Coordinates of C-alpha atoms in Angstrom, one line a residue:
W1 CA -13.7 12.5 20.7
Q2 CA -11.6 9.4 19.7
D3 CA -14.0 7.6 17.2
R4 CA -15.2 10.7 15.6
A5 CA -11.7 12.0 15.1
C6 CA -10.4 8.9 13.6
V7 CA -13.2 8.9 11.2
E8 CA -12.8 12.4 10.3
S9 CA -9.1 12.6 9.9
S10 CA -9.1 9.5 7.8
L11 CA -11.4 10.7 5.3
T12 CA -9.9 14.2 5.3
F13 CA -6.5 12.8 4.8
Q14 CA -7.2 11.2 1.5
A15 CA -10.1 13.0 -0.1
R16 CA -9.6 16.9 0.6
L17 CA -6.0 17.2 1.6
L18 CA -3.7 15.0 -0.4
P19 CA -4.0 17.2 -3.6
S20 CA -2.9 20.2 -1.7
A21 CA 0.0 18.5 0.1
R22 CA 1.3 16.9 -3.0
A23 CA 1.3 20.3 -5.0
Q24 CA 3.3 21.9 -2.3
V25 CA 5.8 19.0 -2.2
Y26 CA 6.1 19.1 -6.1
A27 CA 6.7 23.1 -5.8
A28 CA 9.3 22.5 -3.0
R29 CA 11.1 19.9 -5.3
R30 CA 11.1 22.3 -8.2
G31 CA 12.6 25.0 -6.0
G32 CA 15.4 22.8 -4.7
I33 CA 14.3 23.0 -1.1
A34 CA 13.2 20.1 1.4
P35 CA 10.0 18.6 0.3
H36 CA 7.4 20.1 2.7
F37 CA 3.6 21.0 3.1
V38 CA 1.5 23.0 5.6
L39 CA -2.2 22.1 6.2
D40 CA -5.0 23.2 8.3
G41 CA -8.3 21.1 9.0
V42 CA -6.1 17.7 9.3
F43 CA -7.3 16.6 12.8
A44 CA -10.9 17.0 14.5
S45 CA -11.3 20.3 16.3
T46 CA -12.7 18.5 19.3
L47 CA -9.3 16.6 19.7
L48 CA -7.2 19.5 19.1
Q49 CA -9.0 21.6 21.6
G50 CA -9.0 18.7 24.2
A51 CA -5.0 18.5 23.6
A52 CA -4.7 22.2 23.9
R53 CA -6.5 22.2 27.2
E54 CA -4.4 19.4 28.6
V55 CA -1.1 21.3 27.7
P56 CA -1.2 24.4 29.9
E57 CA 0.2 27.6 28.9
A58 CA 2.6 29.4 31.2
A59 CA -0.2 31.6 32.7
T60 CA -1.6 28.3 34.3
I61 CA 1.6 27.1 35.8
G62 CA 3.6 30.4 35.8
G63 CA 4.1 30.3 39.6
E64 CA 6.0 27.2 39.2
V65 CA 8.3 28.2 36.3
D66 CA 11.9 28.3 37.7
A67 CA 14.3 31.2 36.9
A68 CA 15.7 29.4 33.9
G69 CA 12.1 28.9 32.1
C70 CA 11.7 25.2 33.0
L71 CA 8.3 24.1 33.4
P72 CA 7.3 21.4 36.1
E73 CA 6.6 17.8 35.0
Y74 CA 8.4 18.3 31.7
D75 CA 11.3 15.8 30.8
F76 CA 13.7 18.3 29.6
C77 CA 14.1 22.1 28.9
S78 CA 16.6 24.3 27.1
H79 CA 18.3 25.2 30.5
T80 CA 18.8 21.6 31.6
L81 CA 20.3 20.6 28.0
R82 CA 22.4 23.5 28.1
S83 CA 23.8 22.6 31.6
S84 CA 24.5 19.0 30.3
G85 CA 26.4 20.5 27.4
S86 CA 23.8 19.1 24.9
I87 CA 23.3 22.6 23.5
G88 CA 24.5 26.0 24.0
E89 CA 22.8 29.3 23.3
E90 CA 21.0 28.0 20.3
S91 CA 17.6 27.4 22.1
R92 CA 16.0 29.2 25.2
G93 CA 12.7 28.7 27.0
L94 CA 11.8 25.4 25.3
N95 CA 10.4 22.4 27.3
Y96 CA 9.8 18.8 26.2
L97 CA 7.6 16.3 27.2
V98 CA 8.6 13.0 25.6
R99 CA 7.2 10.1 27.6
D100 CA 3.9 8.9 26.3
W101 CA 2.9 7.4 29.7
R102 CA 3.0 10.9 31.2
M103 CA 0.6 12.6 28.8
P104 CA -3.0 13.2 29.2
P105 CA -5.5 11.2 27.1
A106 CA -6.3 13.7 24.3
T107 CA -2.6 14.3 23.7
R108 CA -2.0 10.5 23.7
E109 CA -4.8 10.1 21.2
L110 CA -3.2 12.9 18.9
L111 CA 0.2 11.1 19.1
G112 CA -1.5 7.8 18.3
Q113 CA -3.3 9.4 15.1
L114 CA 0.2 10.7 14.1
R115 CA 1.4 7.1 14.3
S116 CA -1.7 5.5 12.6
A117 CA -1.6 3.5 9.4
G118 CA -3.9 6.0 7.8
F119 CA -1.5 9.0 8.6
L120 CA 1.4 7.1 7.5
F121 CA -0.2 6.2 4.2
F122 CA -1.1 10.0 3.8
L123 CA 2.6 11.1 4.4
E124 CA 4.2 8.4 2.2
K125 CA 1.7 9.5 -0.7
A126 CA 2.1 13.2 -0.1
L127 CA 6.1 13.3 0.2
G128 CA 6.6 10.3 -2.5
M129 CA 8.2 8.1 0.3
S130 CA 7.7 4.5 1.3
G131 CA 8.4 2.5 4.4
L132 CA 8.0 5.3 6.9
I133 CA 8.0 4.3 10.7
A134 CA 6.5 6.6 13.3
D135 CA 8.8 7.1 16.2
P136 CA 8.4 4.0 18.3
G137 CA 9.6 5.3 21.5
T138 CA 9.1 9.1 21.6
F139 CA 12.9 9.7 20.5
G140 CA 12.2 13.4 20.6
S141 CA 8.6 13.3 19.7
G142 CA 6.0 14.7 22.2
V143 CA 5.0 18.0 23.3
H144 CA 7.0 21.1 22.8
N145 CA 6.2 24.0 25.0
A146 CA 8.2 27.4 24.4
L147 CA 7.7 30.4 26.9
S148 CA 7.6 33.9 25.9
G149 CA 11.2 35.0 24.9
G150 CA 11.9 31.6 23.8
Y151 CA 13.4 30.5 20.6
L152 CA 15.0 27.6 18.6
R153 CA 17.8 28.8 16.3
L154 CA 17.8 27.5 12.8
H155 CA 19.2 24.0 12.4
S156 CA 19.0 20.7 10.5
D157 CA 17.9 17.7 12.7
I158 CA 20.0 14.5 13.4
N159 CA 19.4 12.1 10.5
Y160 CA 20.2 8.8 12.2
A161 CA 19.2 7.3 15.5
K162 CA 21.9 5.0 16.6
T163 CA 20.0 3.0 19.2
Q164 CA 17.1 2.1 16.8
H165 CA 19.4 1.8 13.7
L166 CA 17.0 4.0 11.7
H167 CA 17.3 7.2 9.5
R168 CA 15.1 10.1 10.5
S169 CA 13.2 11.0 7.4
V170 CA 10.3 13.2 8.3
I171 CA 9.4 15.8 10.8
V172 CA 5.7 16.6 11.6
M173 CA 4.4 19.4 13.8
V174 CA 0.9 19.9 14.9
Y175 CA 0.4 23.3 16.8
L176 CA -2.0 23.9 19.7
N177 CA -2.1 27.6 19.9
P178 CA -5.6 29.1 19.6
D179 CA -5.9 32.8 19.1
W180 CA -2.2 33.0 18.1
E181 CA -1.6 36.4 16.6
E182 CA 1.1 37.5 14.2
S183 CA 2.6 39.8 16.6
F184 CA 3.3 37.0 18.9
G185 CA 5.9 35.7 16.7
G186 CA 7.0 32.1 16.9
H187 CA 6.7 31.6 13.0
L188 CA 8.4 28.4 11.9
E189 CA 11.0 29.1 9.0
L190 CA 12.4 26.8 6.5
W191 CA 15.6 27.9 4.7
S192 CA 17.8 26.6 1.9
R193 CA 20.9 25.0 3.1
N194 CA 23.0 28.1 1.8
L195 CA 20.7 30.4 3.8
T196 CA 19.6 32.5 0.8
S197 CA 16.1 31.4 0.4
C198 CA 13.3 31.2 2.9
A199 CA 10.6 28.9 1.7
L200 CA 8.2 28.9 4.8
R201 CA 7.1 31.4 7.5
V202 CA 4.5 29.6 9.2
L203 CA 2.3 31.1 12.1
P204 CA 1.9 28.3 14.8
T205 CA -2.0 28.4 15.0
L206 CA -4.2 25.8 16.6
G207 CA -4.4 22.6 14.4
R208 CA -1.9 23.8 11.8
V209 CA 0.1 20.8 10.5
V210 CA 3.6 21.2 9.1
A211 CA 5.6 18.2 7.5
I212 CA 9.2 18.5 6.4
A213 CA 11.3 15.9 4.9
N214 CA 14.5 15.7 7.0
G215 CA 17.6 16.5 4.8
M216 CA 20.0 19.4 4.6
S217 CA 17.6 22.4 4.9
Y218 CA 17.4 24.5 7.9
H219 CA 14.4 25.1 10.1
G220 CA 13.4 26.7 13.4
Y221 CA 11.8 29.8 15.0
P222 CA 15.0 31.8 15.6
H223 CA 13.6 35.1 17.0
P224 CA 12.5 35.4 20.7
L225 CA 8.8 34.9 21.2
R226 CA 6.9 38.4 21.8
A227 CA 3.8 36.7 23.2
P228 CA 2.2 38.3 26.1
P229 CA 3.1 37.3 29.7
G230 CA 1.4 33.8 30.3
R231 CA 1.1 32.7 26.6
S232 CA 3.4 29.9 25.2
R233 CA 4.1 28.3 22.0
R234 CA 2.7 24.8 22.1
G235 CA 2.9 21.9 19.8
V236 CA 3.1 18.1 19.3
A237 CA 5.9 16.8 17.3
M238 CA 6.4 13.3 15.8
Y239 CA 9.4 12.0 13.9
Y240 CA 9.3 9.4 11.1
Y241 CA 12.1 7.0 10.3
T242 CA 13.1 4.7 7.4
A243 CA 15.4 1.7 7.3
K244 CA 17.7 3.5 4.5
P245 CA 18.2 7.1 3.9
V246 CA 15.9 9.0 1.7
H247 CA 17.5 11.0 -1.1
H248 CA 16.5 14.5 -2.0
A249 CA 17.8 16.9 -4.7
E250 CA 18.7 19.5 -2.0
C251 CA 21.3 16.9 -0.3
S252 CA 23.5 17.0 -3.2
G253 CA 24.3 13.3 -2.6
A254 CA 24.9 13.9 1.0
C255 CA 21.8 12.5 2.6
E256 CA 23.6 9.2 3.4
R257 CA 26.1 10.9 5.5
R258 CA 25.1 10.5 9.1
T259 CA 25.0 13.8 11.1
T260 CA 24.0 15.1 14.4
T261 CA 21.9 18.4 14.9
T262 CA 23.5 21.1 12.7
W263 CA 23.2 24.7 13.7
A264 CA 23.0 27.2 11.0
G265 CA 25.2 30.3 10.6
K266 CA 24.0 33.7 9.7
V267 CA 21.4 34.3 6.7
D268 CA 23.2 35.6 3.6
C269 CA 21.3 39.0 3.5
A270 CA 23.2 40.1 0.4
R271 CA 21.3 37.4 -1.5
C272 CA 18.3 36.9 0.8
Q273 CA 15.0 36.0 -1.0
G274 CA 11.7 35.2 0.7
M275 CA 9.2 35.9 3.4
C276 CA 11.8 35.8 6.3
C277 CA 14.2 38.5 5.0
A278 CA 12.7 41.4 6.9
D279 CA 13.0 39.8 10.1
H280 CA 16.7 38.7 9.7
C281 CA 18.2 41.6 7.6
G282 CA 15.8 44.4 8.0
M283 CA 14.7 44.5 4.3
P284 CA 11.4 44.3 2.7
S285 CA 10.1 40.7 2.6

């Protein structure tokens, strides 16, 4: 799949998808929220299907999942991070595989394409940035696998990697979930900093790509997954860095301030607008 995937994706990035990505980013800027886009059909279906087969769902390895929901062969999970004091109850049932050398071939190829010059060029043109550097050492990038009942509370990411002396500027997710139904949940949400406006509610279906400029907005999938037993929410994440902080209007001049992961408070239901309000506030979306 490698050669075909590279050719298809390179042509697709520039010819078919860039106008849509740019239009979404422009609309986000006008709305005062983090620049972002959501696209389907970015990567070759053969590559995506190969990666999806390589990242087993819980049904395949369910007998080996421990009581805390940690999968075997994964580098970290919510339970181990909680035990170490890295997080509290902000995340549950989420497993991370972040070492390239432990990943099977199609998954490594997908990560390679996310690091490729063609995709970097596409991201820079779509988001209006320059000097993007793909995560050189899987500093959080890799496979994310959340079991049924799992969640990740709304948060903004760290914006500075001390060991690399780089600013985290873009988050990209590629989802690996064929036949993922609305009723399963796991929608990625993107919120304004004051938690009054939800700009995105994205179903994590196979091949869907989400890119978000890292800044002051909150994102996550805060509601426990309702997937049937044996199904899990899988995706590949890639983080991109810059030598200097990238400024967005939503930052209100605070993008240069170095922050760790910041967990959101409660949604402002009295002023809530957007497609996520029903889930958070019990009101029509």
